[in-house]
PDB file of C-alpha atoms in Angstrom:
ATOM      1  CA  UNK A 110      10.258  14.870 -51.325  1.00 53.00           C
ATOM      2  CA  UNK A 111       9.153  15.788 -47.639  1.00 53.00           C
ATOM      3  CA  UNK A 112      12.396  16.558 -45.442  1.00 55.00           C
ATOM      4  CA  UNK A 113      12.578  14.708 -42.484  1.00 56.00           C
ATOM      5  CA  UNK A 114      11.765  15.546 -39.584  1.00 48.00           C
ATOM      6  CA  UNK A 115      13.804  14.578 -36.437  1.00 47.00           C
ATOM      7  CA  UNK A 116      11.936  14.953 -32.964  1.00 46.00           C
ATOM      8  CA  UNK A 117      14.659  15.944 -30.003  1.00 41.00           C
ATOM      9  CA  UNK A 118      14.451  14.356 -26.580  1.00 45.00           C
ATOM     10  CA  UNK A 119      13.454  17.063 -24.420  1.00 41.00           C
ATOM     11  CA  UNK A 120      13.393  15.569 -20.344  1.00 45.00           C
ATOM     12  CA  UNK A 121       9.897  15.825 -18.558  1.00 46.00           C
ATOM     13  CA  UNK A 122      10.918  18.839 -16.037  1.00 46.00           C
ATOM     14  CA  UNK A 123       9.121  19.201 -12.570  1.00 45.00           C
ATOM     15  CA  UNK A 124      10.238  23.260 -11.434  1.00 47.00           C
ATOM     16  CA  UNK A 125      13.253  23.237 -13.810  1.00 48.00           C
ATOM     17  CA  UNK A 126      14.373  20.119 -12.525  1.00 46.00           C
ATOM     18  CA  UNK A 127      14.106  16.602 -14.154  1.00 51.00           C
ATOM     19  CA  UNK A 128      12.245  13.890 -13.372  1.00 53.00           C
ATOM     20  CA  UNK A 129      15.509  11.569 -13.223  1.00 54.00           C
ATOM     21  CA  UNK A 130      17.053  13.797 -10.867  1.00 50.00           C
ATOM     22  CA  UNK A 131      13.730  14.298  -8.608  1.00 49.00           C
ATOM     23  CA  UNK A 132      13.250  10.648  -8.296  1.00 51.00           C
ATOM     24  CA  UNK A 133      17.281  10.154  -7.271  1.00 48.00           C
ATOM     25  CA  UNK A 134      17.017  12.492  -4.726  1.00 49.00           C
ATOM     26  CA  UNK A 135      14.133  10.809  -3.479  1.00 49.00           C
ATOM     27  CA  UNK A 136      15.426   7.393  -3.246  1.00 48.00           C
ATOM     28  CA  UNK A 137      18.412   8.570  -1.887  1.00 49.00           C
ATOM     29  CA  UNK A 138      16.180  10.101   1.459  1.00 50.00           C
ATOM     30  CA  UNK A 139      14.727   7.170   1.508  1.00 49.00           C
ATOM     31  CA  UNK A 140      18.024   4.927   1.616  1.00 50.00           C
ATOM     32  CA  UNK A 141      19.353   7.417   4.510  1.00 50.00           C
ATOM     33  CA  UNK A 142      15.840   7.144   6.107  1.00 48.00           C
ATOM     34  CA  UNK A 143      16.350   3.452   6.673  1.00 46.00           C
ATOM     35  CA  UNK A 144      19.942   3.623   6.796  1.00 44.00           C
ATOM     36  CA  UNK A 145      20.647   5.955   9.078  1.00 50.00           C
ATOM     37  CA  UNK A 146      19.305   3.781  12.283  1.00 49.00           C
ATOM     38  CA  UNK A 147      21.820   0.958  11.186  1.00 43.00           C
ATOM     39  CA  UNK A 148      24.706   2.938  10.687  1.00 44.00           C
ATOM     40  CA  UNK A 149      24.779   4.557  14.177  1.00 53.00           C
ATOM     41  CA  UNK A 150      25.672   1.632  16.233  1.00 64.00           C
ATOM     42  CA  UNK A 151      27.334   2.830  18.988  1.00 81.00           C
ATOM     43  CA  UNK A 152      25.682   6.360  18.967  1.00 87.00           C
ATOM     44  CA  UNK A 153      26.843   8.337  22.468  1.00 92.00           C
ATOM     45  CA  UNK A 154      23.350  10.296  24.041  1.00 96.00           C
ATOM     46  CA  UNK A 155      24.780  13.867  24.728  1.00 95.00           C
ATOM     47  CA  UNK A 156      21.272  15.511  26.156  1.00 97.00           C
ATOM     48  CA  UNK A 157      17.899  16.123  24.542  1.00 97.00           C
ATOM     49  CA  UNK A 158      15.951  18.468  22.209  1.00 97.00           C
ATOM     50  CA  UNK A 159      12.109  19.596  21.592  1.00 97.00           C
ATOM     51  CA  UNK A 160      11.240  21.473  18.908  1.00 94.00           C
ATOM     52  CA  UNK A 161       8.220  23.020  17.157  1.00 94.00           C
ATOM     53  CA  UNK A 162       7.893  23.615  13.184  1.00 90.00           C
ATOM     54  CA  UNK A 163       5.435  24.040  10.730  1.00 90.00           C
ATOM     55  CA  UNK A 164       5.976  21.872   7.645  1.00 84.00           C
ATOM     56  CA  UNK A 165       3.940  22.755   4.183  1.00 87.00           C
ATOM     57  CA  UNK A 166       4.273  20.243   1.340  1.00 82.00           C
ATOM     58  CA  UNK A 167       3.250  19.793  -1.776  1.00 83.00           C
ATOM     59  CA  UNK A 168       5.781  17.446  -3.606  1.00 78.00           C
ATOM     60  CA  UNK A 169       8.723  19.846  -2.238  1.00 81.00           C
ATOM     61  CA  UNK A 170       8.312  20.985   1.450  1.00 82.00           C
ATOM     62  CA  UNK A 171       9.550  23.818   3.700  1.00 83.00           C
ATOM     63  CA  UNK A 172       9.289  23.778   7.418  1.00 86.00           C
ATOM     64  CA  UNK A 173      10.210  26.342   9.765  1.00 89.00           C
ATOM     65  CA  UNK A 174      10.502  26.481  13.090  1.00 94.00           C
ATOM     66  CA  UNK A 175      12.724  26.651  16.877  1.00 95.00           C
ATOM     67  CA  UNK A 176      13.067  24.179  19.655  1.00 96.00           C
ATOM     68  CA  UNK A 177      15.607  23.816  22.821  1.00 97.00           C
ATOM     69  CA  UNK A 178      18.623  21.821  23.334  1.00 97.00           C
ATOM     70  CA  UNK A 179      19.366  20.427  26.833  1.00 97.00           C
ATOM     71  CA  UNK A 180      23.125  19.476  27.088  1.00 96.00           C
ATOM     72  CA  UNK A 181      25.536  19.444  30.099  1.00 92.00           C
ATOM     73  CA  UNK A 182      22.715  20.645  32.444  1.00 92.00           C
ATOM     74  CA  UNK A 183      21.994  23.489  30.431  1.00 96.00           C
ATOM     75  CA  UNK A 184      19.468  25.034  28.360  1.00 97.00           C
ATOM     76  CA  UNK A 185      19.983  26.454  24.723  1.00 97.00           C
ATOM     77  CA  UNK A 186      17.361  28.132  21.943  1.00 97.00           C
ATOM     78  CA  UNK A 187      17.514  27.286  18.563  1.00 96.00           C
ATOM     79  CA  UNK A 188      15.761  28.291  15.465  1.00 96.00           C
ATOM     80  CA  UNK A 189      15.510  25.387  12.409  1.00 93.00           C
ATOM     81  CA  UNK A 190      14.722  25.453   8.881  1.00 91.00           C
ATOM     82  CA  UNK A 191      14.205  23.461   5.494  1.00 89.00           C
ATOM     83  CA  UNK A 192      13.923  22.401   2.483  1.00 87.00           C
ATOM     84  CA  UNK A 193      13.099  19.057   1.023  1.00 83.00           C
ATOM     85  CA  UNK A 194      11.499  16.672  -1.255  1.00 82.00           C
ATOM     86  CA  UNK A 195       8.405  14.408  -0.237  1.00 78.00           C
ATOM     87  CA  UNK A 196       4.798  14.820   1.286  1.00 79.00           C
ATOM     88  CA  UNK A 197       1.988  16.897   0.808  1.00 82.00           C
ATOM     89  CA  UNK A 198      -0.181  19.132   3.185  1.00 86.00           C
ATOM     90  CA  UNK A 199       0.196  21.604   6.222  1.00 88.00           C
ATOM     91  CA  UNK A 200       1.069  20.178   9.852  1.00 88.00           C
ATOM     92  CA  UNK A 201       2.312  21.911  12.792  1.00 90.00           C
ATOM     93  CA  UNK A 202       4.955  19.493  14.724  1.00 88.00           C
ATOM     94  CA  UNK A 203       5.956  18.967  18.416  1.00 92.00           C
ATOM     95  CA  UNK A 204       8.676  16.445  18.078  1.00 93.00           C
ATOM     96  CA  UNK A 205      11.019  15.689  21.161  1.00 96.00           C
ATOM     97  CA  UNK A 206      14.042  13.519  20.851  1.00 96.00           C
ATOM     98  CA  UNK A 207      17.863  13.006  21.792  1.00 97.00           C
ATOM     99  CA  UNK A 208      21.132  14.274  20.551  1.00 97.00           C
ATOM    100  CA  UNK A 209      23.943  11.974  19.649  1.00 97.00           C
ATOM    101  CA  UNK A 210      27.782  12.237  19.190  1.00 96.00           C
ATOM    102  CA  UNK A 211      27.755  16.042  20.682  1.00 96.00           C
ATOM    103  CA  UNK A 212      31.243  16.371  21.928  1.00 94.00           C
ATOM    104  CA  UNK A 213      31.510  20.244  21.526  1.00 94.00           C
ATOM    105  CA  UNK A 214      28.375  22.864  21.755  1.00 95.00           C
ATOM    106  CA  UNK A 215      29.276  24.390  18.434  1.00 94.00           C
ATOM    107  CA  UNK A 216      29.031  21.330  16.794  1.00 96.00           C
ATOM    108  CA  UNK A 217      25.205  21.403  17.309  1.00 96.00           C
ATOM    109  CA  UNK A 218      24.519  23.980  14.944  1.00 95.00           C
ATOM    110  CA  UNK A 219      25.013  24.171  11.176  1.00 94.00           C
ATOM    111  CA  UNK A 220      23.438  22.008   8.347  1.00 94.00           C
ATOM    112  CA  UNK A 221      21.763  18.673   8.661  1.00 93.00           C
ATOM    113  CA  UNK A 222      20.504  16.313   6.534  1.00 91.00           C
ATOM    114  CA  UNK A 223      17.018  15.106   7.317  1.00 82.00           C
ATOM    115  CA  UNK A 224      15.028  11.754   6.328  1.00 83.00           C
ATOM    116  CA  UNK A 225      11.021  11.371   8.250  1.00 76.00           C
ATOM    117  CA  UNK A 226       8.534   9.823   7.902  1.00 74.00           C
ATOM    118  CA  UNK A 227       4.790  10.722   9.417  1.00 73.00           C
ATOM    119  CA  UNK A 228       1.112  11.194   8.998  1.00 71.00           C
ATOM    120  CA  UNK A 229      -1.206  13.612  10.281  1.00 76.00           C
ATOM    121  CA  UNK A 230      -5.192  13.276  10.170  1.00 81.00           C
ATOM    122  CA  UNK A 231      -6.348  15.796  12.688  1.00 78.00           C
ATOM    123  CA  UNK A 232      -5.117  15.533  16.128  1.00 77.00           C
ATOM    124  CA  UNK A 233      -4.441  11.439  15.275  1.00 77.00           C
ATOM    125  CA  UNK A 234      -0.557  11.333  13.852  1.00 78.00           C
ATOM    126  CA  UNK A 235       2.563   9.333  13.917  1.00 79.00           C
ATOM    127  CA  UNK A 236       6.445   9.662  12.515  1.00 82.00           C
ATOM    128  CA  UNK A 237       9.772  10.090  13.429  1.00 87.00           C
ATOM    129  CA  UNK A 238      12.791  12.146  11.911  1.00 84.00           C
ATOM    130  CA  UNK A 239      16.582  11.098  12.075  1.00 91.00           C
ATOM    131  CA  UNK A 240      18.784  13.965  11.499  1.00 91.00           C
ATOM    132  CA  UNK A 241      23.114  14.308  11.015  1.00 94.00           C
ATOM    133  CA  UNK A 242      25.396  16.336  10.182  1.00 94.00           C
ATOM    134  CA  UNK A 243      29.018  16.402   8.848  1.00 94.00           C
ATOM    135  CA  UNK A 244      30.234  16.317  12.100  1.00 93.00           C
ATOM    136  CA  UNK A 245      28.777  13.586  13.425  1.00 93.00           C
ATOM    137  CA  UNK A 246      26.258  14.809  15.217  1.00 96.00           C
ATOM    138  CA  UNK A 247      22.916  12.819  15.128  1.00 96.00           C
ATOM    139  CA  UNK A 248      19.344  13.580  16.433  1.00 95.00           C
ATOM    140  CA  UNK A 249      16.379  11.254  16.566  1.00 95.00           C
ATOM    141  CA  UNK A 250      12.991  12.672  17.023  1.00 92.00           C
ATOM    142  CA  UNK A 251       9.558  11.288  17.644  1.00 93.00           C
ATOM    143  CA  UNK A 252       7.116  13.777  16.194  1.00 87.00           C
ATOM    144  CA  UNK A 253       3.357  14.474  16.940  1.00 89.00           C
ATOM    145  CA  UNK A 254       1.681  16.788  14.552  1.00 86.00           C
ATOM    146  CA  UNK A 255      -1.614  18.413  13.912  1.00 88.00           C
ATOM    147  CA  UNK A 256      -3.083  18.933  10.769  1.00 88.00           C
ATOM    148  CA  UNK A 257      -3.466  17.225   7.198  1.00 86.00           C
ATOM    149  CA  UNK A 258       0.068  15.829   5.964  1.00 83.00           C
ATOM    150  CA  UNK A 259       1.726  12.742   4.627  1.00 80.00           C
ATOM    151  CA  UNK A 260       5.466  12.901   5.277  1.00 75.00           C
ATOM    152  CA  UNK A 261       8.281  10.739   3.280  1.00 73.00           C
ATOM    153  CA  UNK A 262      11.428  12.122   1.994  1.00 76.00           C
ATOM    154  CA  UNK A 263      14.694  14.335   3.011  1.00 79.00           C
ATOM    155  CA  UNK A 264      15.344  17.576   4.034  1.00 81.00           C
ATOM    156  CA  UNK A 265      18.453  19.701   3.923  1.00 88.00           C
ATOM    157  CA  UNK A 266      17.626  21.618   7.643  1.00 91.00           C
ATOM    158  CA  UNK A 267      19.778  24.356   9.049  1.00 93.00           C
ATOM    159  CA  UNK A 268      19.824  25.237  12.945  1.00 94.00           C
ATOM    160  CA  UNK A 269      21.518  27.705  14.414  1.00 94.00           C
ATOM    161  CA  UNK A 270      21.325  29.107  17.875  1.00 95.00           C
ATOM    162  CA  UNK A 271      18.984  32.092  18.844  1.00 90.00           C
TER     163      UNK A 271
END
């Protein structure tokens, strides 16, 4: 009589990770892409920021980068960093934007969570990035980038002064 055989569920893994847990994390970028906008309704502009980063993606994405905050008539450097999930290709960014809910200049820097969107074909792009942390503080950011990149998903982003 042949023994049976039993087969054992082994998950699909993309880098370690499963495909359950990959697709979660995307849909929950995309929830705080869209929900993000609704959520700050009575946002309070505290100054402005410009940054530049290169982003390379190819299912995950990195992008690294610096920019300037302008706050309370004053200028301050920052360098900004990230991992994510979502996109694919190479693009260089110029994205400027305004700073929300930025009661205290230390508040500024530290981790952020990140949801974008954007496309790059050339010099021809489009997208914009919303961006918070735990203490409130908010950032919304049109982009234009160079290069060959599709853009959708989250980012955990760091920035810390220079």
């Amino acid at each position: 009589m042949p023994a049976e055989t039993r087969q054992l569920a082994v998950p699909h893994t993309i880098d370690g990770v499963t495909r359950r847990r990959f697709t979660a994390a995307t849909l929950a970028c995309l929830g705080l892409a869209f929900a993000w906008p609704a959520a700050a309704a009575n946002p309070v502009q505290s100054g402005t920021v410009t940054i530049e980063q290169v982003q390379i993606a190819f299912i995950g994405s990195g992008n690294l980068g610096g920019g300037t905050l302008v706050a309370g008539g004053s200028k301050y450097g920052f360098t900004v960093g990230g991992l994510g999930v979502g996109g694919f290709g190479v693009s260089k960014m110029e994205a400027t934007g305004t700073v929300y809910n930025l009661h205290n200049l230390a508040d500024f820097s530290g981790a952020y969570v990140q949801a974008r969107y954007g496309l790059a074909v050339g010099s021809l792009s489009t997208g914009e990035l919303w961006l918070q942390n735990a203490r409130g503080v908010a950032i919304h950011l049109k982009a234009k980038r160079t290069g060959l990149a599709l853009s959708l998903g989250g980012d955990a982003v760091y920035i810390d002064f220079d």
